[in-house]
Every structure is written in structure tokens, then in C-alpha cells.
PDB file of C-alpha atoms in Angstrom:
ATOM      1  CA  UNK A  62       8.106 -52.488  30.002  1.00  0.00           C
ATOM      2  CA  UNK A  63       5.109 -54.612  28.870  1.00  0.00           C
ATOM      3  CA  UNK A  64       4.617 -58.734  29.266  1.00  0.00           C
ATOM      4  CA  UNK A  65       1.916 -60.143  28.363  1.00  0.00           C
ATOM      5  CA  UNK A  66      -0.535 -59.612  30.778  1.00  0.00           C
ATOM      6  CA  UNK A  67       1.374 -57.146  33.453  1.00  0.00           C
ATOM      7  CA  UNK A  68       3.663 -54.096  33.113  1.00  0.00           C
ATOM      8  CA  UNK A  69       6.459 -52.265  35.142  1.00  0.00           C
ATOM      9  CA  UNK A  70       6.535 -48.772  35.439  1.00  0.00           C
ATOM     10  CA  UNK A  71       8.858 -46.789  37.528  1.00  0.00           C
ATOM     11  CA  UNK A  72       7.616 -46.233  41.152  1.00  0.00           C
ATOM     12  CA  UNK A  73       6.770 -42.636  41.514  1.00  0.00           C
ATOM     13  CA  UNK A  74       5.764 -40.589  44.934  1.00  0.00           C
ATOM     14  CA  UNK A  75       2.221 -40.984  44.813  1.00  0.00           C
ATOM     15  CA  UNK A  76       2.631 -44.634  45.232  1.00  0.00           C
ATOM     16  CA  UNK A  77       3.583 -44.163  48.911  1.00  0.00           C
ATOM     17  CA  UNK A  78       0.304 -44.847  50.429  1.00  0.00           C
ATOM     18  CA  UNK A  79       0.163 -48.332  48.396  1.00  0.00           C
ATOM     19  CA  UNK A  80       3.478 -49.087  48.938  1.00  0.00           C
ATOM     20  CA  UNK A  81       2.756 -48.875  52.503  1.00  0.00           C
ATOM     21  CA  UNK A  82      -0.259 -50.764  52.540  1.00  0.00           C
ATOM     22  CA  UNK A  83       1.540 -54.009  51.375  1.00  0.00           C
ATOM     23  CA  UNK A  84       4.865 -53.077  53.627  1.00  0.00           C
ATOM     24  CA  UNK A  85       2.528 -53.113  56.596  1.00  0.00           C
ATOM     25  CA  UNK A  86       0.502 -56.947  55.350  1.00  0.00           C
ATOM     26  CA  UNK A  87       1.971 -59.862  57.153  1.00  0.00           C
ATOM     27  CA  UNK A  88       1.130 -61.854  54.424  1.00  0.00           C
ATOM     28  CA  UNK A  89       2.988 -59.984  51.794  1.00  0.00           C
ATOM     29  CA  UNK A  90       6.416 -59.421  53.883  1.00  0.00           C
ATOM     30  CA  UNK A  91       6.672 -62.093  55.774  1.00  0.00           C
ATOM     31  CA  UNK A  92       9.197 -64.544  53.342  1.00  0.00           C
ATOM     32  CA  UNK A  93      10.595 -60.842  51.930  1.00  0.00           C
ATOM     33  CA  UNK A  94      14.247 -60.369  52.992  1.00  0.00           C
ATOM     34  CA  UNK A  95      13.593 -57.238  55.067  1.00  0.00           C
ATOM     35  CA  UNK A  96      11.171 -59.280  56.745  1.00  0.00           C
ATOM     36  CA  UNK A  97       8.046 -58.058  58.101  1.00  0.00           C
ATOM     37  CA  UNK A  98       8.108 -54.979  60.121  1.00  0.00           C
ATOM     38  CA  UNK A  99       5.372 -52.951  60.250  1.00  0.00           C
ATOM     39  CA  UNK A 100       6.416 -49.026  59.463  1.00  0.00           C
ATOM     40  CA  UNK A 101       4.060 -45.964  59.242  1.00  0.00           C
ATOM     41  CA  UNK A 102       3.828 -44.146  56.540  1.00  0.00           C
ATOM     42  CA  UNK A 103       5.450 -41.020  57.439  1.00  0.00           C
ATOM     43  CA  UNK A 104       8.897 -43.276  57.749  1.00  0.00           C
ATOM     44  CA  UNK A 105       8.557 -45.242  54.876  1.00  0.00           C
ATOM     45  CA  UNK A 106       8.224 -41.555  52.872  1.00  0.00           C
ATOM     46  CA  UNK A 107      11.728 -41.091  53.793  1.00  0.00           C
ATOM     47  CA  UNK A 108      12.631 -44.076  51.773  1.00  0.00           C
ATOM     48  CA  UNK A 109      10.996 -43.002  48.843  1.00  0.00           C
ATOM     49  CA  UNK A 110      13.381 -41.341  47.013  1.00  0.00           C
ATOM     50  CA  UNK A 111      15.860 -44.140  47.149  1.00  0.00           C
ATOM     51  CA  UNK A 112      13.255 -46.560  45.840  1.00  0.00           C
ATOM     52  CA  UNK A 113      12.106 -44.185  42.706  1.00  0.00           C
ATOM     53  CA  UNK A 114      15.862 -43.719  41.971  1.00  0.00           C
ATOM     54  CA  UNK A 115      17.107 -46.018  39.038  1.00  0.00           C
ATOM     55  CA  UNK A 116      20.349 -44.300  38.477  1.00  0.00           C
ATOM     56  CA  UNK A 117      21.943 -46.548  40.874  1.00  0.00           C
ATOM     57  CA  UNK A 118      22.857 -50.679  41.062  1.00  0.00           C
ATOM     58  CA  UNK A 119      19.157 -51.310  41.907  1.00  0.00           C
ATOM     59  CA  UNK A 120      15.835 -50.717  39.918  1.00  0.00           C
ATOM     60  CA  UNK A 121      12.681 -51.307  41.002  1.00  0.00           C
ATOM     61  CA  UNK A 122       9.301 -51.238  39.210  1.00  0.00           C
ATOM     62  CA  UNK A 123       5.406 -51.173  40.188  1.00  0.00           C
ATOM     63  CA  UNK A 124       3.449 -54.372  38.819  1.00  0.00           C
ATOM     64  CA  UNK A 125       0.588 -52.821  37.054  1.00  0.00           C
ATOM     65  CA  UNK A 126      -1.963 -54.878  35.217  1.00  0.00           C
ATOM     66  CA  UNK A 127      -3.386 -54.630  31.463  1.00  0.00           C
ATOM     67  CA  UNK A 128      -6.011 -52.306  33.336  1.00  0.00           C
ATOM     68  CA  UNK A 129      -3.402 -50.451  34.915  1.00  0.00           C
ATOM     69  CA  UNK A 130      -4.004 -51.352  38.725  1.00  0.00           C
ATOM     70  CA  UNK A 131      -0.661 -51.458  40.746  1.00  0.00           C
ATOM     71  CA  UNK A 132      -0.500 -54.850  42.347  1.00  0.00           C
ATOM     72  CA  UNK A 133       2.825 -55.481  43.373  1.00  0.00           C
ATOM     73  CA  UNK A 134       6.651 -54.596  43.147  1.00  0.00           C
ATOM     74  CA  UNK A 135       9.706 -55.830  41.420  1.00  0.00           C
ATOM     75  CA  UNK A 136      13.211 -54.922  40.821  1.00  0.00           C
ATOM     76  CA  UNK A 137      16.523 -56.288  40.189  1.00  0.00           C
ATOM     77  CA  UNK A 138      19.341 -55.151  43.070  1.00  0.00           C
ATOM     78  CA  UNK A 139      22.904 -55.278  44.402  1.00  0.00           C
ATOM     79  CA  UNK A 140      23.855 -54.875  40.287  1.00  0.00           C
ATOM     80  CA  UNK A 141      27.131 -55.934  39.817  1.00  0.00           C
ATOM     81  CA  UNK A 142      28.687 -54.042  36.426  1.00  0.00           C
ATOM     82  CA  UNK A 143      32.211 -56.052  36.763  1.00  0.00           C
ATOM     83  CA  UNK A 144      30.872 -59.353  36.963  1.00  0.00           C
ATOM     84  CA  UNK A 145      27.280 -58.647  35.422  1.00  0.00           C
ATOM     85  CA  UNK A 146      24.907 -60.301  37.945  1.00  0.00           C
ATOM     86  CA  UNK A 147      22.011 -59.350  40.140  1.00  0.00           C
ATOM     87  CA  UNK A 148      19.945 -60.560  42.642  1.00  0.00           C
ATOM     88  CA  UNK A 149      15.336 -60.139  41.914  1.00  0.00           C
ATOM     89  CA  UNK A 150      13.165 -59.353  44.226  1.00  0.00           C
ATOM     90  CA  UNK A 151       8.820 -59.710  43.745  1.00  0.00           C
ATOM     91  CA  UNK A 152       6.105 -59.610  45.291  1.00  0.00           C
ATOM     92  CA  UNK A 153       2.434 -59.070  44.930  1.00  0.00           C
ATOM     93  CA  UNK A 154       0.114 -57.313  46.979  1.00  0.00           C
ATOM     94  CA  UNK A 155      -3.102 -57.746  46.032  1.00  0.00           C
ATOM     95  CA  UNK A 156      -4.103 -60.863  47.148  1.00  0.00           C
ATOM     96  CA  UNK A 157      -6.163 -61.375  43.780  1.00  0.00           C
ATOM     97  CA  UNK A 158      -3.379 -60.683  41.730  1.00  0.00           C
ATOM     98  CA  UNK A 159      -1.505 -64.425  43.428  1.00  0.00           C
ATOM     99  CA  UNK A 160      -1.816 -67.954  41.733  1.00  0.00           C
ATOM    100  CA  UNK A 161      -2.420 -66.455  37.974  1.00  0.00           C
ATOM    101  CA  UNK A 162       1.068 -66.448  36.335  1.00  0.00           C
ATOM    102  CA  UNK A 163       1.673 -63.182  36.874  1.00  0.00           C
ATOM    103  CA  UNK A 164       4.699 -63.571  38.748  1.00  0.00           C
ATOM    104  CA  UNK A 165       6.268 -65.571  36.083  1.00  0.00           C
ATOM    105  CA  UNK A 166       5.157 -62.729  33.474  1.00  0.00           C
ATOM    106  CA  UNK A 167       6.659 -60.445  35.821  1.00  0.00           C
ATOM    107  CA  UNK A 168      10.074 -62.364  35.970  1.00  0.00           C
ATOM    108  CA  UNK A 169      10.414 -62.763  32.140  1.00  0.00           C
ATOM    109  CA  UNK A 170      10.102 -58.946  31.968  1.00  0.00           C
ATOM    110  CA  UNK A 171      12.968 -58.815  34.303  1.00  0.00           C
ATOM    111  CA  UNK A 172      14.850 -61.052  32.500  1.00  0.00           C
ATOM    112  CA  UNK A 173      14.804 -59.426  29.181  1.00  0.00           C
ATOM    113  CA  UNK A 174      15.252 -55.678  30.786  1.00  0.00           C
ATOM    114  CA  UNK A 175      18.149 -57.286  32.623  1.00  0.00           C
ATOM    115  CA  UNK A 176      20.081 -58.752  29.358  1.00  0.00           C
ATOM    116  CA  UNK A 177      19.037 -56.590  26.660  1.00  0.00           C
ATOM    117  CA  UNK A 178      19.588 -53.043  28.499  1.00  0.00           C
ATOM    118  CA  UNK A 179      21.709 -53.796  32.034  1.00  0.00           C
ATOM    119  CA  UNK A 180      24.347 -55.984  30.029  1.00  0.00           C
ATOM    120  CA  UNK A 181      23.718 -58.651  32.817  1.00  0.00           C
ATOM    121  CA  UNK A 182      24.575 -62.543  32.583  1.00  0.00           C
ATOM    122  CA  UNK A 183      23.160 -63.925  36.109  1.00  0.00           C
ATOM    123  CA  UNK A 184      20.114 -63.565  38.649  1.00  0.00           C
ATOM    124  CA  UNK A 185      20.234 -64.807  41.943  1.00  0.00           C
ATOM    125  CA  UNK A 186      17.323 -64.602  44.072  1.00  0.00           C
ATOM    126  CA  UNK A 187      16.894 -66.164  47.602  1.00  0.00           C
ATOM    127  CA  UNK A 188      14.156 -67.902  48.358  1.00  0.00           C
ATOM    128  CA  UNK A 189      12.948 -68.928  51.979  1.00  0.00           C
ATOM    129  CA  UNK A 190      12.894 -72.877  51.650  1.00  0.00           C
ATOM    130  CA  UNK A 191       9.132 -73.147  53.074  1.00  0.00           C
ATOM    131  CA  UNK A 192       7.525 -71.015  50.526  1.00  0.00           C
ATOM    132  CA  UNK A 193       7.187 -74.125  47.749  1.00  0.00           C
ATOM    133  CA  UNK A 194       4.894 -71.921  45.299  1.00  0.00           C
ATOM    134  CA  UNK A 195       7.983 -69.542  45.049  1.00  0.00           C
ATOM    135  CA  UNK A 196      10.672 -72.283  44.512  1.00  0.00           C
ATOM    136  CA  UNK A 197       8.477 -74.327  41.746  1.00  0.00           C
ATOM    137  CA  UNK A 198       8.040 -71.307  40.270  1.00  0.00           C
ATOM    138  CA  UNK A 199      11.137 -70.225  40.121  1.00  0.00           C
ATOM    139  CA  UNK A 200      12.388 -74.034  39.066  1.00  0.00           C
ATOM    140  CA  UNK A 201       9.921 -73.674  36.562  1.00  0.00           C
ATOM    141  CA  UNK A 202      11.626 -70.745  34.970  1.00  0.00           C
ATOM    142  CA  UNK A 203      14.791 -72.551  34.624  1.00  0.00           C
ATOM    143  CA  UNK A 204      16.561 -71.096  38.223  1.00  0.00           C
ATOM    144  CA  UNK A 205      18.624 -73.926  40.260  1.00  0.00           C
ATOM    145  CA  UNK A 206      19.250 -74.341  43.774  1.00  0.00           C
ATOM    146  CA  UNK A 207      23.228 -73.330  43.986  1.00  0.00           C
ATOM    147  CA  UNK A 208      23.176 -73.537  48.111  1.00  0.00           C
ATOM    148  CA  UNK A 209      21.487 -73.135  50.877  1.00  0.00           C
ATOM    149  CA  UNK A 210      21.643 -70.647  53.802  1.00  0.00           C
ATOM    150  CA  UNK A 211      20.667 -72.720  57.142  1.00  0.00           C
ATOM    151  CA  UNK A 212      18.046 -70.814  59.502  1.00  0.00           C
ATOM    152  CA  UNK A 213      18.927 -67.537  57.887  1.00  0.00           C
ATOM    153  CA  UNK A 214      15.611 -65.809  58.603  1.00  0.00           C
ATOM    154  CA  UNK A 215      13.142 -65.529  61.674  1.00  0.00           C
ATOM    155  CA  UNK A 216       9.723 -65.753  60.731  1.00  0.00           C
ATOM    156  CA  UNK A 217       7.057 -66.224  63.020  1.00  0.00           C
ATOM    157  CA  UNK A 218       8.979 -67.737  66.139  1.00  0.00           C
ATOM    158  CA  UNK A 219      11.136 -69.875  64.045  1.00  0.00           C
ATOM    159  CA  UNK A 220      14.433 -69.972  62.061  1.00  0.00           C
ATOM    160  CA  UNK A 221      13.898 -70.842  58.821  1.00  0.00           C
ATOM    161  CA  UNK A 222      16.440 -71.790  55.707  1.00  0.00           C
ATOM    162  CA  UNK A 223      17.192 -70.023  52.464  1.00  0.00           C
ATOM    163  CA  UNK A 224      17.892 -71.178  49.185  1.00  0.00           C
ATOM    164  CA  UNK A 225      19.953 -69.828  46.841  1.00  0.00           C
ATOM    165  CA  UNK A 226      18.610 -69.550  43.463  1.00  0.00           C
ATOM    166  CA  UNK A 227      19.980 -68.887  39.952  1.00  0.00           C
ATOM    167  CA  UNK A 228      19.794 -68.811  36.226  1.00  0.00           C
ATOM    168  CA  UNK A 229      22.245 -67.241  33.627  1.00  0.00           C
ATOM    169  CA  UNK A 230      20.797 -65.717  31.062  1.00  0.00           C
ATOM    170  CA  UNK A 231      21.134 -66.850  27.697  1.00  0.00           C
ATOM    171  CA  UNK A 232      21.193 -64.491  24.082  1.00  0.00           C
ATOM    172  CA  UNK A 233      19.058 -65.697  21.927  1.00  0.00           C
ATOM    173  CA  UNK A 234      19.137 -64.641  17.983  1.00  0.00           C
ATOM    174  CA  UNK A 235      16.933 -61.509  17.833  1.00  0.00           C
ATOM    175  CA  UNK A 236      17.949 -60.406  21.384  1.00  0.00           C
ATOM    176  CA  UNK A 237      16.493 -61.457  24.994  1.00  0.00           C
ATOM    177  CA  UNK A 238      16.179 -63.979  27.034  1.00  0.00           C
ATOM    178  CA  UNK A 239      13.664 -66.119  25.287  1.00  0.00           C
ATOM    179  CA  UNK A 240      12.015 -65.278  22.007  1.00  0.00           C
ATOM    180  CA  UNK A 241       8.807 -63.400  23.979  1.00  0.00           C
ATOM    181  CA  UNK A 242       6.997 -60.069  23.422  1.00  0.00           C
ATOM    182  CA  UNK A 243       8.983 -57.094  23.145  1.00  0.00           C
ATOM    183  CA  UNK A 244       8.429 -53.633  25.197  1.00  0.00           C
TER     184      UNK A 244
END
């Protein structure tokens, strides 16, 4: 699935050792909702399968560039087929691959796989309230704070709050989210 300047691929087994890499920065996990935990990589290979498997009510994706270097993952989980919501989850990396838009190229990908193939109406995403390049982003993509989860998550020696993010997805004429480049 192409955007403009990234695309998601499924995660296959040879992305362990990356995958690891960035489970394992401090940097990258710490605002994640699994928080961060370092694991080694013979552990996380027992998760693999479950994270390649798209069959299910979540699918995730490597972030590749236009050059096609992995730099991140993304996915949209806890797919509800009744009530046709999800909940996103991104991150990047590769430190280089922060502050460039990507994230929001990323996200409209997401969007459009989400409505045009999954059927869905809703993303949620949860946000840790301190991490103010995430929520302008995300405000900037037309998601709204719907609540807030007080000192929800422990990250480094303090409690910190959640918001609760969301945007419903609209049909435009044509198909998808917004009138953007197609896959």
C-alpha cells in the first residue's frame, strides 16, 4: 500500500532482527502501550507469527521508504466487525525517519486501507498526554480528544495520562478517506 513518500508491506520473518532493534530503543517504546521492556531476540521470535498474521482483528505493516528501507511499524488493532472501529498504532524507528511527515503519510495510508477494504467507520488511538508532537499531529489529521485516561501509564518513574483520540472516517465520491493517491 503506497503514500506518497512511504509504503506498508506485510511484516515477514526476516524482519525479526529489526523489529527487535527498535523493541529494545528506549526512545522508540517508551510512550508505546506495551511500554518499554527490553526483550531478546530469541523471545520476541516467538511473537512473530502473531505479528505477520493478518487473518485476524489486527494488521500490522513495516514502514518502508520510496528506497525501500524499513523504518518503522504500523497497524490497525482490536478490529471490531459489528461496530466497525479500530484502534492505530505507529511508530518509527529510525531516528532519521522522525519530524518529516512521514507519520502523517503513514496514517492516511491507514485510513484509506481501513475504509475502502476493512469496511471500518472509526479509529481510536491513545495517545500519552506528554508526547505533544503526537497529539498535534494527530489534531492535525482531524482526530479529537474524546477522554482522557488519568495516570494510565508508568514511564520513567512517573504516572502519566492518556488521551483518547478519534476520527470517523468519512466516504468521499471516488472512494477513501480523502481524495489522495491510490495503492
Amino acid at each position: 500500500m503506497k503514500g506518497k513518500e512511504v509504503h506498508l508491506r506485510p511484516i515477514v520473518s526476516s524482519d525479526l532482527a529489526l523489529l527487535n532493534k527498535w523493541k529494545n530503543q528506549e526512545e522508540t517504546y517508551q510512550y508505546l502501550g506495551g511500554g518499554f521492556l527490553p526483550v531478546s531476540v530469541d523471545i520476541q521470535k516467538n511473537w512473530m507469527e502473531e505479528m505477520m498474521d493478518t487473518t485476524g482483528s489486527s494488521k500490522r505493516f513495516m514502514i518502508e521508504t520510496s528506497s525501500h528501507q524499513a523504518v518503522g511499524m504500523a497497524g490497525l488493532y482490536g478490529i471490531n466487525w459489528i461496530h466497525r472501529n479500530c484502534e492505530l498504532g505507529i511508530f518509527l524507528g529510525e531516528k532519521e525517519a522522525r519530524g518529516k511527515g512521514m507519520g502523517k503519510d503513514v496514517i492516511d495510508v491507514l485510513e484509506r486501507f481501513a475504509l475502502d477494504f476493512c469496511n471500518l467507520r472509526k479509529i481510536k488511538v491513545y495517545v500519552v498526554e506528554e508526547n505533544q508532537p503526537a497529539v498535534r499531529m494527530y489534531e492535525k489529521l482531524g482526530y479529537s480528544t474524546a477522554g482522557k485516561l488519568i495516570e494510565e501509564r508508568y514511564i520513567k518513574g512517573k504516572y502519566c495520562s492518556v488521551l483518547i483520540m478519534e476520527k470517523k472516517l468519512k466516504f468521499f465520491e471516488g472512494g477513501g478517506v480523502k481524495a489522495s493517491t491510490p495503492f
